Amino acid sequence: MKGNFSKTDLLKIFKEYGLISIGGLMYSFAWTSILIPAGVMGGGLNGIGLLIYYATGGTNGGIPLGVTFLVLNAVLVGVASLLISLKFGAKTIYAIGFISVAMAVMQQAVPDNVLGLADDKLLSAILGGALAGAGISICFTQGGSTGGTDIIAMIVRKYTSLNIGMALMVADALITVAGLFCFGIQAGLFCILGLLMKSVLVDYVMDSFRT
């Protein structure tokens, strides 16, 4: 066995990480430029982050989303590396780091409400959920994830008969219920709609890659 990577191996690695980067950009844009400007709460660690942020003071000193995102993801990555594989963990660490940077850059460089959808919560929930789901599924097909409940879904998928989209729905449903109490029924309903779109797109894209 050769000690160095062959050209084919390197091209495969560049392809995998390139696609993960594209998926990460789609996911980041969905959050920073569609969901957050419209005030639509999503699932995943970003949803938990929003709950913690507002519960600890919001604009008056609440715990930043980035802190919650990184801390919780660090725990989940460690668990996933043990239960799934170290390779999965490495790709997910890359995706989490890439998304963290992409979100920070987009929030500074991309104008608020760049798509003009801030006042249309319904369309924002549909489009944002679909784009986030497509980004997540691209990462999944390359053996990684965007972190958060995506990691939980991958673990559940490995040890149960649930498909990834359904596993995501179950994991995100708990966050949505909490959101209903914090932000009201209307915000919760838009969140549910976004999660449905994300779940549908994840399974659709995953099935497309298998065929």
CSV table of C-alpha atoms in Angstrom, one decimal:
chain,number,residue,atom,x,y,z
A,1,MET,CA,0.0,0.0,0.0
A,2,LYS,CA,1.4,3.4,-1.0
A,3,GLY,CA,2.1,5.8,1.8
A,4,ASN,CA,1.0,8.9,-0.2
A,5,PHE,CA,-2.4,9.8,-1.7
A,6,SER,CA,-2.8,9.1,-5.4
A,7,LYS,CA,-4.1,11.7,-7.8
A,8,THR,CA,-7.4,10.0,-7.9
A,9,ASP,CA,-7.6,10.0,-4.1
A,10,LEU,CA,-6.8,13.7,-3.9
A,11,LEU,CA,-9.4,14.6,-6.6
A,12,LYS,CA,-12.0,12.6,-4.6
A,13,ILE,CA,-11.1,14.5,-1.4
A,14,PHE,CA,-11.3,17.8,-3.2
A,15,LYS,CA,-14.7,16.9,-4.7
A,16,GLU,CA,-16.1,15.8,-1.4
A,17,TYR,CA,-15.0,18.9,0.5
A,18,GLY,CA,-16.0,21.1,-2.4
A,19,LEU,CA,-19.5,19.7,-2.3
A,20,ILE,CA,-19.6,20.1,1.5
A,21,SER,CA,-18.6,23.7,1.0
A,22,ILE,CA,-21.4,24.3,-1.5
A,23,GLY,CA,-23.9,22.7,0.8
A,24,GLY,CA,-22.6,24.8,3.7
A,25,LEU,CA,-23.0,28.0,1.7
A,26,MET,CA,-26.6,27.1,0.8
A,27,TYR,CA,-27.4,26.4,4.5
A,28,SER,CA,-25.7,29.6,5.7
A,29,PHE,CA,-27.5,31.7,3.1
A,30,ALA,CA,-30.9,30.2,4.1
A,31,TRP,CA,-30.4,31.2,7.7
A,32,THR,CA,-28.7,34.6,7.4
A,33,SER,CA,-30.5,36.0,4.4
A,34,ILE,CA,-34.0,34.3,4.5
A,35,LEU,CA,-35.0,32.9,7.9
A,36,ILE,CA,-33.5,35.3,10.3
A,37,PRO,CA,-34.5,38.5,8.5
A,38,ALA,CA,-38.1,37.3,8.3
A,39,GLY,CA,-38.0,36.3,12.0
A,40,VAL,CA,-38.8,32.7,11.2
A,41,MET,CA,-37.5,30.3,13.9
A,42,GLY,CA,-35.8,27.2,12.5
A,43,GLY,CA,-34.9,23.9,14.0
A,44,GLY,CA,-31.4,22.5,14.8
A,45,LEU,CA,-28.8,24.1,17.0
A,46,ASN,CA,-29.6,27.5,15.5
A,47,GLY,CA,-33.1,27.1,16.9
A,48,ILE,CA,-31.8,26.1,20.3
A,49,GLY,CA,-29.3,29.0,20.1
A,50,LEU,CA,-32.2,31.4,19.5
A,51,LEU,CA,-34.1,30.1,22.5
A,52,ILE,CA,-31.0,30.4,24.7
A,53,TYR,CA,-30.2,33.8,23.4
A,54,TYR,CA,-33.6,35.3,24.2
A,55,ALA,CA,-33.9,33.3,27.5
A,56,THR,CA,-30.6,34.9,28.7
A,57,GLY,CA,-31.4,38.4,27.8
A,58,GLY,CA,-31.4,38.7,24.0
A,59,THR,CA,-30.0,42.1,22.9
A,60,ASN,CA,-29.3,42.9,26.5
A,61,GLY,CA,-26.4,40.5,26.9
A,62,GLY,CA,-27.9,37.1,25.8
A,63,ILE,CA,-25.5,34.3,25.0
A,64,PRO,CA,-24.5,34.7,21.4
A,65,LEU,CA,-25.7,32.1,18.9
A,66,GLY,CA,-22.1,31.3,17.8
A,67,VAL,CA,-21.1,30.2,21.4
A,68,THR,CA,-24.1,27.8,21.7
A,69,PHE,CA,-23.5,26.5,18.2
A,70,LEU,CA,-19.9,25.7,18.8
A,71,VAL,CA,-20.2,24.2,22.3
A,72,LEU,CA,-23.1,21.9,21.5
A,73,ASN,CA,-21.6,20.8,18.2
A,74,ALA,CA,-18.3,20.0,19.9
A,75,VAL,CA,-20.2,17.5,22.1
A,76,LEU,CA,-22.1,16.0,19.2
A,77,VAL,CA,-19.0,15.7,17.0
A,78,GLY,CA,-17.3,13.7,19.7
A,79,VAL,CA,-20.2,11.3,20.0
A,80,ALA,CA,-20.5,10.9,16.3
A,81,SER,CA,-16.8,10.2,15.9
A,82,LEU,CA,-17.2,7.3,18.3
A,83,LEU,CA,-20.5,5.9,17.0
A,84,ILE,CA,-20.1,6.4,13.3
A,85,SER,CA,-16.5,7.0,12.3
A,86,LEU,CA,-13.6,9.4,12.7
A,87,LYS,CA,-13.9,10.2,9.0
A,88,PHE,CA,-17.4,11.4,9.5
A,89,GLY,CA,-16.3,13.5,12.4
A,90,ALA,CA,-13.5,15.1,10.3
A,91,LYS,CA,-15.8,16.1,7.6
A,92,THR,CA,-18.4,17.4,10.0
A,93,ILE,CA,-15.8,19.5,11.9
A,94,TYR,CA,-14.8,21.0,8.5
A,95,ALA,CA,-18.5,21.7,7.7
A,96,ILE,CA,-19.1,23.3,11.1
A,97,GLY,CA,-16.1,25.5,10.8
A,98,PHE,CA,-16.9,26.5,7.2
A,99,ILE,CA,-20.5,27.3,8.1
A,100,SER,CA,-19.5,29.4,11.1
A,101,VAL,CA,-17.2,31.5,8.9
A,102,ALA,CA,-19.7,31.7,6.1
A,103,MET,CA,-22.5,32.9,8.4
A,104,ALA,CA,-20.2,35.5,9.9
A,105,VAL,CA,-19.1,36.8,6.5
A,106,MET,CA,-22.7,36.8,5.1
A,107,GLN,CA,-24.1,38.7,8.0
A,108,GLN,CA,-21.5,41.4,7.4
A,109,ALA,CA,-21.3,41.4,3.6
A,110,VAL,CA,-24.8,40.5,2.4
A,111,PRO,CA,-27.3,43.3,2.9
A,112,ASP,CA,-30.2,42.6,5.2
A,113,ASN,CA,-33.3,41.4,3.4
A,114,VAL,CA,-31.4,41.0,0.2
A,115,LEU,CA,-34.2,39.0,-1.3
A,116,GLY,CA,-37.0,41.3,-0.1
A,117,LEU,CA,-38.7,38.5,1.8
A,118,ALA,CA,-38.5,39.9,5.3
A,119,ASP,CA,-42.2,40.7,5.4
A,120,ASP,CA,-43.3,37.4,3.9
A,121,LYS,CA,-42.9,34.8,6.6
A,122,LEU,CA,-44.8,32.2,4.6
A,123,LEU,CA,-42.5,32.3,1.6
A,124,SER,CA,-39.4,32.7,3.8
A,125,ALA,CA,-40.3,29.6,5.7
A,126,ILE,CA,-40.8,27.6,2.5
A,127,LEU,CA,-37.8,28.9,0.6
A,128,GLY,CA,-35.5,29.0,3.6
A,129,GLY,CA,-36.5,25.5,4.7
A,130,ALA,CA,-36.0,24.1,1.2
A,131,LEU,CA,-32.6,25.7,0.7
A,132,ALA,CA,-31.4,24.7,4.1
A,133,GLY,CA,-32.6,21.1,3.4
A,134,ALA,CA,-30.8,21.0,0.1
A,135,GLY,CA,-27.6,22.2,1.7
A,136,ILE,CA,-27.8,19.6,4.5
A,137,SER,CA,-28.5,16.8,2.1
A,138,ILE,CA,-25.5,17.6,-0.1
A,139,CYS,CA,-23.3,17.4,3.0
A,140,PHE,CA,-24.9,14.1,3.9
A,141,THR,CA,-24.1,12.6,0.5
A,142,GLN,CA,-20.4,13.3,1.0
A,143,GLY,CA,-20.3,11.7,4.5
A,144,GLY,CA,-20.6,14.8,6.6
A,145,SER,CA,-23.2,17.1,8.0
A,146,THR,CA,-23.9,20.7,8.9
A,147,GLY,CA,-23.8,19.7,12.6
A,148,GLY,CA,-26.5,19.9,15.3
A,149,THR,CA,-29.5,17.7,14.9
A,150,ASP,CA,-28.1,16.6,11.6
A,151,ILE,CA,-25.6,14.6,13.5
A,152,ILE,CA,-28.3,13.1,15.7
A,153,ALA,CA,-30.2,12.2,12.6
A,154,MET,CA,-27.2,10.4,11.1
A,155,ILE,CA,-26.7,8.4,14.3
A,156,VAL,CA,-30.5,7.5,14.5
A,157,ARG,CA,-30.4,6.5,10.8
A,158,LYS,CA,-27.4,4.2,11.4
A,159,TYR,CA,-29.1,2.3,14.3
A,160,THR,CA,-32.8,2.4,13.3
A,161,SER,CA,-35.0,2.1,10.2
A,162,LEU,CA,-35.9,5.8,10.1
A,163,ASN,CA,-34.8,7.7,7.0
A,164,ILE,CA,-32.7,10.8,7.5
A,165,GLY,CA,-35.6,13.2,6.8
A,166,MET,CA,-37.9,11.6,9.3
A,167,ALA,CA,-35.1,11.5,11.9
A,168,LEU,CA,-34.5,15.2,11.4
A,169,MET,CA,-38.2,15.8,11.9
A,170,VAL,CA,-38.2,14.0,15.2
A,171,ALA,CA,-35.1,15.8,16.5
A,172,ASP,CA,-36.3,19.2,15.4
A,173,ALA,CA,-39.9,18.7,16.6
A,174,LEU,CA,-38.7,19.0,20.2
A,175,ILE,CA,-37.1,22.3,19.5
A,176,THR,CA,-40.3,23.5,17.7
A,177,VAL,CA,-42.4,22.7,20.7
A,178,ALA,CA,-40.2,24.8,22.9
A,179,GLY,CA,-40.5,27.6,20.3
A,180,LEU,CA,-44.2,27.5,20.6
A,181,PHE,CA,-44.0,28.5,24.2
A,182,CYS,CA,-41.4,31.2,23.7
A,183,PHE,CA,-42.5,32.9,20.5
A,184,GLY,CA,-46.2,32.0,20.1
A,185,ILE,CA,-48.3,29.7,17.9
A,186,GLN,CA,-47.8,31.7,14.7
A,187,ALA,CA,-44.0,31.6,14.9
A,188,GLY,CA,-44.2,27.9,15.7
A,189,LEU,CA,-46.4,27.1,12.7
A,190,PHE,CA,-44.0,28.9,10.3
A,191,CYS,CA,-41.2,26.9,12.0
A,192,ILE,CA,-43.1,23.6,11.4
A,193,LEU,CA,-43.6,24.6,7.7
A,194,GLY,CA,-39.9,25.3,7.3
A,195,LEU,CA,-39.0,21.9,8.9
A,196,LEU,CA,-41.4,20.1,6.6
A,197,MET,CA,-39.7,21.7,3.6
A,198,LYS,CA,-36.3,20.8,4.9
A,199,SER,CA,-37.3,17.2,5.6
A,200,VAL,CA,-38.8,16.8,2.1
A,201,LEU,CA,-35.7,18.3,0.3
A,202,VAL,CA,-33.3,16.1,2.4
A,203,ASP,CA,-35.0,12.9,1.4
A,204,TYR,CA,-35.5,14.0,-2.3
A,205,VAL,CA,-31.8,15.0,-2.8
A,206,MET,CA,-30.6,11.9,-1.0
A,207,ASP,CA,-32.7,9.6,-3.1
A,208,SER,CA,-31.5,11.5,-6.3
A,209,PHE,CA,-27.9,10.8,-5.4
A,210,ARG,CA,-28.6,7.1,-4.8
A,211,THR,CA,-30.2,6.6,-8.3
